Amino acid sequence: MSETAAEAVPAARGSSFYLAMRILPPDRRSAMYSVYGFCRAVDDIADEGGPSAERLDGLERWRRDIALLFAGQTPPNLGDLAEAVRRFGLRKADFDAVIDGMAMDAERDIRAPDWATLDLYCDRVASAVGRLSVRIFGLPQEPGEALAYHLGRALQLTNILRDIDEDASAGRLYLPREALDAAGVTTDEPLAAAADPKLAQACVEVAARAREHFETAQSIMAAAPRAAVKAPRLMAVAYGSILDRMVKEGFAPPRRRARANRLRLLGALLRYGIL
């Protein structure tokens, strides 16, 4: 296992993503660890302190490494990822899209993007990862692409709602400008917006969109081969339970960081025959 993939295992341990990976067959699990390691590495670059130019340079080094990998000149730290690319037909465009998404964070602190920009961000940092993942899971191309589109957005919008206060502390505000305007939140200064009670109404709109994506993803998975959707089903249950908890408790400050419902996760494991 390469250094990047090996570092990903303890980093993921304890998360619902790790649980979803653990139920995969060994070859698919190893491939997912490699993809996860790549995602962790570029995300860490985007989130680390320091000048924007330095972070963008770090991402460009990864872009060059990915280009070398697909040109048949595998960098020493990407041996496992090269094997995953070969075995499962992973595409360079999806790796590049993930880097593009991280560059959006590295260029400047995101503050109240419009819906179109937020959707592009979600596609790059979440649905592109989904497009890599569904090939490893073994889904046919058409339903796999559709599942990546909808489940990726559902998961990322849920993350945005869960991490409002953490993101605000880092100078970021991912909630869309249109939803904030409709709710009467007039500032895009992250800490001030996060403390505004009116923010809760903007979150309700984002939660509704996440719910629509979850529902469409569930329909896609219901029609897909059972073995190919065990891992994404588990992810959907975990993040769906987080969304449900946030909606139930409300989004007005002060907010508690919501966690996945363990009973629902256990039920999913039993229901889908994973255990």
PDB file of C-alpha atoms in Angstrom:
ATOM      1  CA  MET A   1       0.000   0.000   0.000  1.00  0.00           C
ATOM      2  CA  SER A   2       1.439   3.398  -0.980  1.00  0.00           C
ATOM      3  CA  GLU A   3       2.149   6.084   1.624  1.00  0.00           C
ATOM      4  CA  THR A   4      -0.888   8.130   0.591  1.00  0.00           C
ATOM      5  CA  ALA A   5      -3.260   5.188   0.765  1.00  0.00           C
ATOM      6  CA  ALA A   6      -1.754   3.908   4.008  1.00  0.00           C
ATOM      7  CA  GLU A   7      -2.199   7.303   5.646  1.00  0.00           C
ATOM      8  CA  ALA A   8      -5.838   7.350   4.562  1.00  0.00           C
ATOM      9  CA  VAL A   9      -6.823   4.285   6.574  1.00  0.00           C
ATOM     10  CA  PRO A  10      -6.288   5.667  10.089  1.00  0.00           C
ATOM     11  CA  ALA A  11      -7.576   9.076   8.981  1.00  0.00           C
ATOM     12  CA  ALA A  12     -10.865   7.539   7.850  1.00  0.00           C
ATOM     13  CA  ARG A  13     -11.233   5.116  10.773  1.00  0.00           C
ATOM     14  CA  GLY A  14     -14.277   5.853  12.908  1.00  0.00           C
ATOM     15  CA  SER A  15     -16.138   7.621  10.112  1.00  0.00           C
ATOM     16  CA  SER A  16     -19.184   6.325   8.240  1.00  0.00           C
ATOM     17  CA  PHE A  17     -17.089   6.508   5.083  1.00  0.00           C
ATOM     18  CA  TYR A  18     -14.611   4.082   6.597  1.00  0.00           C
ATOM     19  CA  LEU A  19     -17.449   1.729   7.550  1.00  0.00           C
ATOM     20  CA  ALA A  20     -18.763   1.862   3.992  1.00  0.00           C
ATOM     21  CA  MET A  21     -15.322   1.012   2.624  1.00  0.00           C
ATOM     22  CA  ARG A  22     -14.831  -1.856   5.064  1.00  0.00           C
ATOM     23  CA  ILE A  23     -17.770  -3.809   3.665  1.00  0.00           C
ATOM     24  CA  LEU A  24     -16.295  -3.851   0.141  1.00  0.00           C
ATOM     25  CA  PRO A  25     -14.420  -6.870  -1.248  1.00  0.00           C
ATOM     26  CA  PRO A  26     -10.640  -6.536  -0.674  1.00  0.00           C
ATOM     27  CA  ASP A  27      -9.688  -5.388  -4.179  1.00  0.00           C
ATOM     28  CA  ARG A  28     -12.419  -2.741  -4.281  1.00  0.00           C
ATOM     29  CA  ARG A  29     -11.675  -1.697  -0.702  1.00  0.00           C
ATOM     30  CA  SER A  30      -7.998  -1.181  -1.530  1.00  0.00           C
ATOM     31  CA  ALA A  31      -8.919   0.924  -4.546  1.00  0.00           C
ATOM     32  CA  MET A  32     -11.247   3.073  -2.447  1.00  0.00           C
ATOM     33  CA  TYR A  33      -8.512   3.619   0.131  1.00  0.00           C
ATOM     34  CA  SER A  34      -6.283   4.881  -2.665  1.00  0.00           C
ATOM     35  CA  VAL A  35      -8.923   7.279  -3.961  1.00  0.00           C
ATOM     36  CA  TYR A  36      -9.675   8.425  -0.429  1.00  0.00           C
ATOM     37  CA  GLY A  37      -5.962   9.001   0.183  1.00  0.00           C
ATOM     38  CA  PHE A  38      -5.774  11.204  -2.907  1.00  0.00           C
ATOM     39  CA  CYS A  39      -8.837  13.168  -1.798  1.00  0.00           C
ATOM     40  CA  ARG A  40      -7.466  13.640   1.718  1.00  0.00           C
ATOM     41  CA  ALA A  41      -4.124  14.854   0.373  1.00  0.00           C
ATOM     42  CA  VAL A  42      -5.556  17.534  -1.914  1.00  0.00           C
ATOM     43  CA  ASP A  43      -8.164  18.574   0.667  1.00  0.00           C
ATOM     44  CA  ASP A  44      -5.423  19.063   3.260  1.00  0.00           C
ATOM     45  CA  ILE A  45      -3.561  21.330   0.840  1.00  0.00           C
ATOM     46  CA  ALA A  46      -6.673  23.425   0.193  1.00  0.00           C
ATOM     47  CA  ASP A  47      -7.410  23.788   3.916  1.00  0.00           C
ATOM     48  CA  GLU A  48      -3.918  24.375   5.265  1.00  0.00           C
ATOM     49  CA  GLY A  49      -2.803  27.851   6.230  1.00  0.00           C
ATOM     50  CA  GLY A  50      -0.431  29.947   4.198  1.00  0.00           C
ATOM     51  CA  PRO A  51      -0.652  32.054   1.056  1.00  0.00           C
ATOM     52  CA  SER A  52      -3.139  31.071  -1.609  1.00  0.00           C
ATOM     53  CA  ALA A  53      -0.383  30.874  -4.218  1.00  0.00           C
ATOM     54  CA  GLU A  54       1.452  28.212  -2.210  1.00  0.00           C
ATOM     55  CA  ARG A  55      -1.673  26.096  -1.840  1.00  0.00           C
ATOM     56  CA  LEU A  56      -2.449  26.401  -5.539  1.00  0.00           C
ATOM     57  CA  ASP A  57       1.125  25.344  -6.337  1.00  0.00           C
ATOM     58  CA  GLY A  58       0.644  22.271  -4.145  1.00  0.00           C
ATOM     59  CA  LEU A  59      -2.512  21.356  -6.024  1.00  0.00           C
ATOM     60  CA  GLU A  60      -0.756  21.860  -9.343  1.00  0.00           C
ATOM     61  CA  ARG A  61       1.924  19.388  -8.264  1.00  0.00           C
ATOM     62  CA  TRP A  62      -0.834  16.851  -7.714  1.00  0.00           C
ATOM     63  CA  ARG A  63      -2.301  17.682 -11.117  1.00  0.00           C
ATOM     64  CA  ARG A  64       1.088  16.989 -12.707  1.00  0.00           C
ATOM     65  CA  ASP A  65       1.405  13.711 -10.803  1.00  0.00           C
ATOM     66  CA  ILE A  66      -2.038  12.611 -12.018  1.00  0.00           C
ATOM     67  CA  ALA A  67      -1.070  13.554 -15.585  1.00  0.00           C
ATOM     68  CA  LEU A  68       2.100  11.466 -15.274  1.00  0.00           C
ATOM     69  CA  LEU A  69       0.098   8.545 -13.903  1.00  0.00           C
ATOM     70  CA  PHE A  70      -2.231   8.575 -16.909  1.00  0.00           C
ATOM     71  CA  ALA A  71       0.753   8.941 -19.234  1.00  0.00           C
ATOM     72  CA  GLY A  72       2.126   5.678 -17.864  1.00  0.00           C
ATOM     73  CA  GLN A  73       4.852   7.280 -15.709  1.00  0.00           C
ATOM     74  CA  THR A  74       3.560   6.483 -12.225  1.00  0.00           C
ATOM     75  CA  PRO A  75       5.017   8.673  -9.432  1.00  0.00           C
ATOM     76  CA  PRO A  76       6.458   6.569  -6.572  1.00  0.00           C
ATOM     77  CA  ASN A  77       3.708   7.571  -4.118  1.00  0.00           C
ATOM     78  CA  LEU A  78       0.860   6.641  -6.479  1.00  0.00           C
ATOM     79  CA  GLY A  79       1.468   2.949  -7.088  1.00  0.00           C
ATOM     80  CA  ASP A  80      -1.792   1.835  -5.456  1.00  0.00           C
ATOM     81  CA  LEU A  81      -3.756   4.554  -7.218  1.00  0.00           C
ATOM     82  CA  ALA A  82      -2.274   3.473 -10.548  1.00  0.00           C
ATOM     83  CA  GLU A  83      -3.469  -0.071  -9.862  1.00  0.00           C
ATOM     84  CA  ALA A  84      -6.976   1.219  -9.072  1.00  0.00           C
ATOM     85  CA  VAL A  85      -7.004   3.270 -12.285  1.00  0.00           C
ATOM     86  CA  ARG A  86      -5.961   0.251 -14.333  1.00  0.00           C
ATOM     87  CA  ARG A  87      -8.281  -2.249 -12.660  1.00  0.00           C
ATOM     88  CA  PHE A  88     -11.435  -0.138 -12.565  1.00  0.00           C
ATOM     89  CA  GLY A  89     -11.025   2.233 -15.500  1.00  0.00           C
ATOM     90  CA  LEU A  90     -10.928   5.413 -13.425  1.00  0.00           C
ATOM     91  CA  ARG A  91     -10.828   8.604 -15.475  1.00  0.00           C
ATOM     92  CA  LYS A  92      -8.309  11.439 -15.389  1.00  0.00           C
ATOM     93  CA  ALA A  93     -11.087  14.022 -15.806  1.00  0.00           C
ATOM     94  CA  ASP A  94     -12.608  13.051 -12.483  1.00  0.00           C
ATOM     95  CA  PHE A  95      -9.297  13.385 -10.616  1.00  0.00           C
ATOM     96  CA  ASP A  96      -8.775  16.760 -12.288  1.00  0.00           C
ATOM     97  CA  ALA A  97     -12.278  17.848 -11.270  1.00  0.00           C
ATOM     98  CA  VAL A  98     -11.531  17.056  -7.617  1.00  0.00           C
ATOM     99  CA  ILE A  99      -8.380  19.190  -7.827  1.00  0.00           C
ATOM    100  CA  ASP A 100     -10.416  21.975  -9.481  1.00  0.00           C
ATOM    101  CA  GLY A 101     -12.839  21.887  -6.558  1.00  0.00           C
ATOM    102  CA  MET A 102     -10.033  22.137  -4.024  1.00  0.00           C
ATOM    103  CA  ALA A 103      -8.607  25.046  -6.007  1.00  0.00           C
ATOM    104  CA  MET A 104     -11.898  26.896  -5.472  1.00  0.00           C
ATOM    105  CA  ASP A 105     -11.184  26.694  -1.730  1.00  0.00           C
ATOM    106  CA  ALA A 106      -7.507  27.550  -2.117  1.00  0.00           C
ATOM    107  CA  GLU A 107      -7.963  30.600  -4.357  1.00  0.00           C
ATOM    108  CA  ARG A 108     -10.059  32.527  -1.841  1.00  0.00           C
ATOM    109  CA  ASP A 109     -12.391  31.934   1.082  1.00  0.00           C
ATOM    110  CA  ILE A 110     -15.783  31.032  -0.364  1.00  0.00           C
ATOM    111  CA  ARG A 111     -18.447  33.405   0.919  1.00  0.00           C
ATOM    112  CA  ALA A 112     -22.104  33.065  -0.061  1.00  0.00           C
ATOM    113  CA  PRO A 113     -21.674  31.758  -3.633  1.00  0.00           C
ATOM    114  CA  ASP A 114     -24.669  31.781  -5.937  1.00  0.00           C
ATOM    115  CA  TRP A 115     -26.466  28.455  -6.429  1.00  0.00           C
ATOM    116  CA  ALA A 116     -24.755  27.808  -9.785  1.00  0.00           C
ATOM    117  CA  THR A 117     -21.282  28.247  -8.269  1.00  0.00           C
ATOM    118  CA  LEU A 118     -22.188  26.138  -5.241  1.00  0.00           C
ATOM    119  CA  ASP A 119     -23.503  23.380  -7.505  1.00  0.00           C
ATOM    120  CA  LEU A 120     -20.267  23.432  -9.506  1.00  0.00           C
ATOM    121  CA  TYR A 121     -18.315  23.195  -6.252  1.00  0.00           C
ATOM    122  CA  CYS A 122     -20.424  20.234  -5.105  1.00  0.00           C
ATOM    123  CA  ASP A 123     -19.903  18.516  -8.442  1.00  0.00           C
ATOM    124  CA  ARG A 124     -16.157  18.862  -8.198  1.00  0.00           C
ATOM    125  CA  VAL A 125     -15.510  18.013  -4.551  1.00  0.00           C
ATOM    126  CA  ALA A 126     -18.247  15.396  -4.114  1.00  0.00           C
ATOM    127  CA  SER A 127     -19.881  14.116  -7.294  1.00  0.00           C
ATOM    128  CA  ALA A 128     -16.500  13.733  -9.024  1.00  0.00           C
ATOM    129  CA  VAL A 129     -15.410  11.536  -6.118  1.00  0.00           C
ATOM    130  CA  GLY A 130     -18.661   9.665  -6.626  1.00  0.00           C
ATOM    131  CA  ARG A 131     -17.877   9.141 -10.302  1.00  0.00           C
ATOM    132  CA  LEU A 132     -14.590   7.523  -9.313  1.00  0.00           C
ATOM    133  CA  SER A 133     -16.279   5.478  -6.592  1.00  0.00           C
ATOM    134  CA  VAL A 134     -19.157   4.024  -8.616  1.00  0.00           C
ATOM    135  CA  ARG A 135     -16.685   2.508 -11.065  1.00  0.00           C
ATOM    136  CA  ILE A 136     -14.962   0.785  -8.154  1.00  0.00           C
ATOM    137  CA  PHE A 137     -18.329  -0.345  -6.746  1.00  0.00           C
ATOM    138  CA  GLY A 138     -19.133  -1.974 -10.105  1.00  0.00           C
ATOM    139  CA  LEU A 139     -22.153   0.051 -11.188  1.00  0.00           C
ATOM    140  CA  PRO A 140     -22.998   0.319 -14.904  1.00  0.00           C
ATOM    141  CA  GLN A 141     -22.082   3.700 -16.369  1.00  0.00           C
ATOM    142  CA  GLU A 142     -25.504   5.358 -16.735  1.00  0.00           C
ATOM    143  CA  PRO A 143     -26.953   4.627 -13.284  1.00  0.00           C
ATOM    144  CA  GLY A 144     -23.493   5.062 -11.782  1.00  0.00           C
ATOM    145  CA  GLU A 145     -23.126   8.577 -13.189  1.00  0.00           C
ATOM    146  CA  ALA A 146     -26.633   9.476 -12.038  1.00  0.00           C
ATOM    147  CA  LEU A 147     -25.989   8.135  -8.551  1.00  0.00           C
ATOM    148  CA  ALA A 148     -22.715  10.068  -8.297  1.00  0.00           C
ATOM    149  CA  TYR A 149     -24.508  13.242  -9.363  1.00  0.00           C
ATOM    150  CA  HIS A 150     -27.313  13.046  -6.826  1.00  0.00           C
ATOM    151  CA  LEU A 151     -25.696  11.309  -3.864  1.00  0.00           C
ATOM    152  CA  GLY A 152     -22.567  13.471  -4.131  1.00  0.00           C
ATOM    153  CA  ARG A 153     -24.644  16.627  -3.940  1.00  0.00           C
ATOM    154  CA  ALA A 154     -26.791  15.237  -1.121  1.00  0.00           C
ATOM    155  CA  LEU A 155     -23.721  14.397   0.957  1.00  0.00           C
ATOM    156  CA  GLN A 156     -21.968  17.704   0.289  1.00  0.00           C
ATOM    157  CA  LEU A 157     -25.007  19.868   1.056  1.00  0.00           C
ATOM    158  CA  THR A 158     -25.436  17.917   4.291  1.00  0.00           C
ATOM    159  CA  ASN A 159     -21.776  18.555   5.111  1.00  0.00           C
ATOM    160  CA  ILE A 160     -22.247  22.274   4.466  1.00  0.00           C
ATOM    161  CA  LEU A 161     -25.196  22.425   6.862  1.00  0.00           C
ATOM    162  CA  ARG A 162     -23.383  20.397   9.528  1.00  0.00           C
ATOM    163  CA  ASP A 163     -20.186  22.468   9.321  1.00  0.00           C
ATOM    164  CA  ILE A 164     -21.608  26.021   9.303  1.00  0.00           C
ATOM    165  CA  ASP A 165     -19.844  27.085  12.492  1.00  0.00           C
ATOM    166  CA  GLU A 166     -16.583  25.287  11.739  1.00  0.00           C
ATOM    167  CA  ASP A 167     -16.462  26.809   8.259  1.00  0.00           C
ATOM    168  CA  ALA A 168     -17.311  30.269   9.614  1.00  0.00           C
ATOM    169  CA  SER A 169     -14.362  30.037  12.000  1.00  0.00           C
ATOM    170  CA  ALA A 170     -12.171  29.348   8.953  1.00  0.00           C
ATOM    171  CA  GLY A 171     -13.608  32.382   7.127  1.00  0.00           C
ATOM    172  CA  ARG A 172     -15.918  30.453   4.821  1.00  0.00           C
ATOM    173  CA  LEU A 173     -19.655  30.591   4.187  1.00  0.00           C
ATOM    174  CA  TYR A 174     -20.949  28.009   1.713  1.00  0.00           C
ATOM    175  CA  LEU A 175     -24.677  28.739   2.021  1.00  0.00           C
ATOM    176  CA  PRO A 176     -25.961  30.161  -1.285  1.00  0.00           C
ATOM    177  CA  ARG A 177     -26.501  33.883  -1.723  1.00  0.00           C
ATOM    178  CA  GLU A 178     -30.065  33.428  -3.008  1.00  0.00           C
ATOM    179  CA  ALA A 179     -31.143  31.482   0.083  1.00  0.00           C
ATOM    180  CA  LEU A 180     -29.495  34.013   2.401  1.00  0.00           C
ATOM    181  CA  ASP A 181     -31.175  36.921   0.610  1.00  0.00           C
ATOM    182  CA  ALA A 182     -34.571  35.248   0.794  1.00  0.00           C
ATOM    183  CA  ALA A 183     -34.072  34.687   4.525  1.00  0.00           C
ATOM    184  CA  GLY A 184     -33.067  38.305   5.109  1.00  0.00           C
ATOM    185  CA  VAL A 185     -29.408  37.629   5.929  1.00  0.00           C
ATOM    186  CA  THR A 186     -27.677  40.696   4.517  1.00  0.00           C
ATOM    187  CA  THR A 187     -24.046  39.947   5.380  1.00  0.00           C
ATOM    188  CA  ASP A 188     -21.618  37.492   3.836  1.00  0.00           C
ATOM    189  CA  GLU A 189     -19.162  37.829   6.725  1.00  0.00           C
ATOM    190  CA  PRO A 190     -19.106  34.203   7.897  1.00  0.00           C
ATOM    191  CA  LEU A 191     -19.149  34.632  11.678  1.00  0.00           C
ATOM    192  CA  ALA A 192     -21.805  37.345  11.549  1.00  0.00           C
ATOM    193  CA  ALA A 193     -23.982  35.291   9.197  1.00  0.00           C
ATOM    194  CA  ALA A 194     -23.584  32.151  11.328  1.00  0.00           C
ATOM    195  CA  ALA A 195     -24.774  34.087  14.394  1.00  0.00           C
ATOM    196  CA  ASP A 196     -27.847  35.546  12.649  1.00  0.00           C
ATOM    197  CA  PRO A 197     -31.063  33.716  13.722  1.00  0.00           C
ATOM    198  CA  LYS A 198     -32.460  34.348  10.224  1.00  0.00           C
ATOM    199  CA  LEU A 199     -29.805  31.997   8.831  1.00  0.00           C
ATOM    200  CA  ALA A 200     -32.013  29.088   9.896  1.00  0.00           C
ATOM    201  CA  GLN A 201     -34.487  29.780   7.100  1.00  0.00           C
ATOM    202  CA  ALA A 202     -31.744  29.727   4.488  1.00  0.00           C
ATOM    203  CA  CYS A 203     -30.657  26.351   5.841  1.00  0.00           C
ATOM    204  CA  VAL A 204     -34.180  24.966   5.417  1.00  0.00           C
ATOM    205  CA  GLU A 205     -33.977  25.611   1.663  1.00  0.00           C
ATOM    206  CA  VAL A 206     -30.565  23.932   1.407  1.00  0.00           C
ATOM    207  CA  ALA A 207     -31.852  20.973   3.442  1.00  0.00           C
ATOM    208  CA  ALA A 208     -34.813  20.611   1.080  1.00  0.00           C
ATOM    209  CA  ARG A 209     -32.478  20.400  -1.907  1.00  0.00           C
ATOM    210  CA  ALA A 210     -30.313  17.844  -0.134  1.00  0.00           C
ATOM    211  CA  ARG A 211     -33.440  15.797   0.609  1.00  0.00           C
ATOM    212  CA  GLU A 212     -34.459  15.821  -3.063  1.00  0.00           C
ATOM    213  CA  HIS A 213     -31.033  14.529  -4.059  1.00  0.00           C
ATOM    214  CA  PHE A 214     -31.188  11.805  -1.384  1.00  0.00           C
ATOM    215  CA  GLU A 215     -34.603  10.684  -2.658  1.00  0.00           C
ATOM    216  CA  THR A 216     -33.439  10.490  -6.262  1.00  0.00           C
ATOM    217  CA  ALA A 217     -30.313   8.605  -5.190  1.00  0.00           C
ATOM    218  CA  GLN A 218     -32.462   6.110  -3.277  1.00  0.00           C
ATOM    219  CA  SER A 219     -34.548   5.472  -6.413  1.00  0.00           C
ATOM    220  CA  ILE A 220     -31.413   4.844  -8.451  1.00  0.00           C
ATOM    221  CA  MET A 221     -30.012   2.444  -5.866  1.00  0.00           C
ATOM    222  CA  ALA A 222     -33.322   0.573  -5.595  1.00  0.00           C
ATOM    223  CA  ALA A 223     -33.048  -0.326  -9.286  1.00  0.00           C
ATOM    224  CA  ALA A 224     -29.316  -1.125  -9.235  1.00  0.00           C
ATOM    225  CA  PRO A 225     -27.590  -4.473  -8.598  1.00  0.00           C
ATOM    226  CA  ARG A 226     -27.708  -5.033  -4.844  1.00  0.00           C
ATOM    227  CA  ALA A 227     -24.034  -5.876  -4.420  1.00  0.00           C
ATOM    228  CA  ALA A 228     -22.909  -2.727  -6.236  1.00  0.00           C
ATOM    229  CA  VAL A 229     -24.765  -0.292  -3.979  1.00  0.00           C
ATOM    230  CA  LYS A 230     -24.074  -1.644  -0.488  1.00  0.00           C
ATOM    231  CA  ALA A 231     -21.458   1.011   0.254  1.00  0.00           C
ATOM    232  CA  PRO A 232     -23.393   4.004  -1.150  1.00  0.00           C
ATOM    233  CA  ARG A 233     -26.553   2.823   0.636  1.00  0.00           C
ATOM    234  CA  LEU A 234     -24.635   2.919   3.902  1.00  0.00           C
ATOM    235  CA  MET A 235     -23.364   6.407   3.156  1.00  0.00           C
ATOM    236  CA  ALA A 236     -26.876   7.564   2.304  1.00  0.00           C
ATOM    237  CA  VAL A 237     -28.258   6.184   5.560  1.00  0.00           C
ATOM    238  CA  ALA A 238     -25.478   7.779   7.624  1.00  0.00           C
ATOM    239  CA  TYR A 239     -25.735  11.224   6.085  1.00  0.00           C
ATOM    240  CA  GLY A 240     -29.503  11.037   5.762  1.00  0.00           C
ATOM    241  CA  SER A 241     -29.707  10.513   9.516  1.00  0.00           C
ATOM    242  CA  ILE A 242     -27.462  13.551  10.057  1.00  0.00           C
ATOM    243  CA  LEU A 243     -29.751  15.652   7.861  1.00  0.00           C
ATOM    244  CA  ASP A 244     -32.842  14.388   9.684  1.00  0.00           C
ATOM    245  CA  ARG A 245     -31.330  15.269  13.052  1.00  0.00           C
ATOM    246  CA  MET A 246     -30.398  18.780  11.941  1.00  0.00           C
ATOM    247  CA  VAL A 247     -33.849  19.441  10.494  1.00  0.00           C
ATOM    248  CA  LYS A 248     -35.467  18.170  13.690  1.00  0.00           C
ATOM    249  CA  GLU A 249     -33.276  20.296  15.962  1.00  0.00           C
ATOM    250  CA  GLY A 250     -33.374  23.362  13.714  1.00  0.00           C
ATOM    251  CA  PHE A 251     -30.562  25.491  12.355  1.00  0.00           C
ATOM    252  CA  ALA A 252     -30.765  28.547  14.607  1.00  0.00           C
ATOM    253  CA  PRO A 253     -27.679  29.256  16.729  1.00  0.00           C
ATOM    254  CA  PRO A 254     -26.372  27.812  18.962  1.00  0.00           C
ATOM    255  CA  ARG A 255     -26.083  24.616  16.916  1.00  0.00           C
ATOM    256  CA  ARG A 256     -24.863  21.188  17.974  1.00  0.00           C
ATOM    257  CA  ARG A 257     -22.733  19.249  15.492  1.00  0.00           C
ATOM    258  CA  ALA A 258     -24.993  16.417  14.332  1.00  0.00           C
ATOM    259  CA  ARG A 259     -23.729  12.860  14.120  1.00  0.00           C
ATOM    260  CA  ALA A 260     -24.998   9.786  12.294  1.00  0.00           C
ATOM    261  CA  ASN A 261     -27.649   7.714  14.050  1.00  0.00           C
ATOM    262  CA  ARG A 262     -25.920   4.461  15.039  1.00  0.00           C
ATOM    263  CA  LEU A 263     -29.156   2.497  15.294  1.00  0.00           C
ATOM    264  CA  ARG A 264     -30.068   3.450  11.740  1.00  0.00           C
ATOM    265  CA  LEU A 265     -26.604   2.461  10.576  1.00  0.00           C
ATOM    266  CA  LEU A 266     -26.929  -0.928  12.256  1.00  0.00           C
ATOM    267  CA  GLY A 267     -30.363  -1.360  10.713  1.00  0.00           C
ATOM    268  CA  ALA A 268     -28.909  -0.610   7.287  1.00  0.00           C
ATOM    269  CA  LEU A 269     -26.169  -3.169   7.805  1.00  0.00           C
ATOM    270  CA  LEU A 270     -28.775  -5.798   8.671  1.00  0.00           C
ATOM    271  CA  ARG A 271     -31.323  -4.791   6.054  1.00  0.00           C
ATOM    272  CA  TYR A 272     -28.964  -4.877   3.109  1.00  0.00           C
ATOM    273  CA  GLY A 273     -27.353  -8.133   4.167  1.00  0.00           C
ATOM    274  CA  ILE A 274     -23.969  -6.642   4.863  1.00  0.00           C
ATOM    275  CA  LEU A 275     -23.484  -8.429   8.172  1.00  0.00           C
TER     276      LEU A 275
END
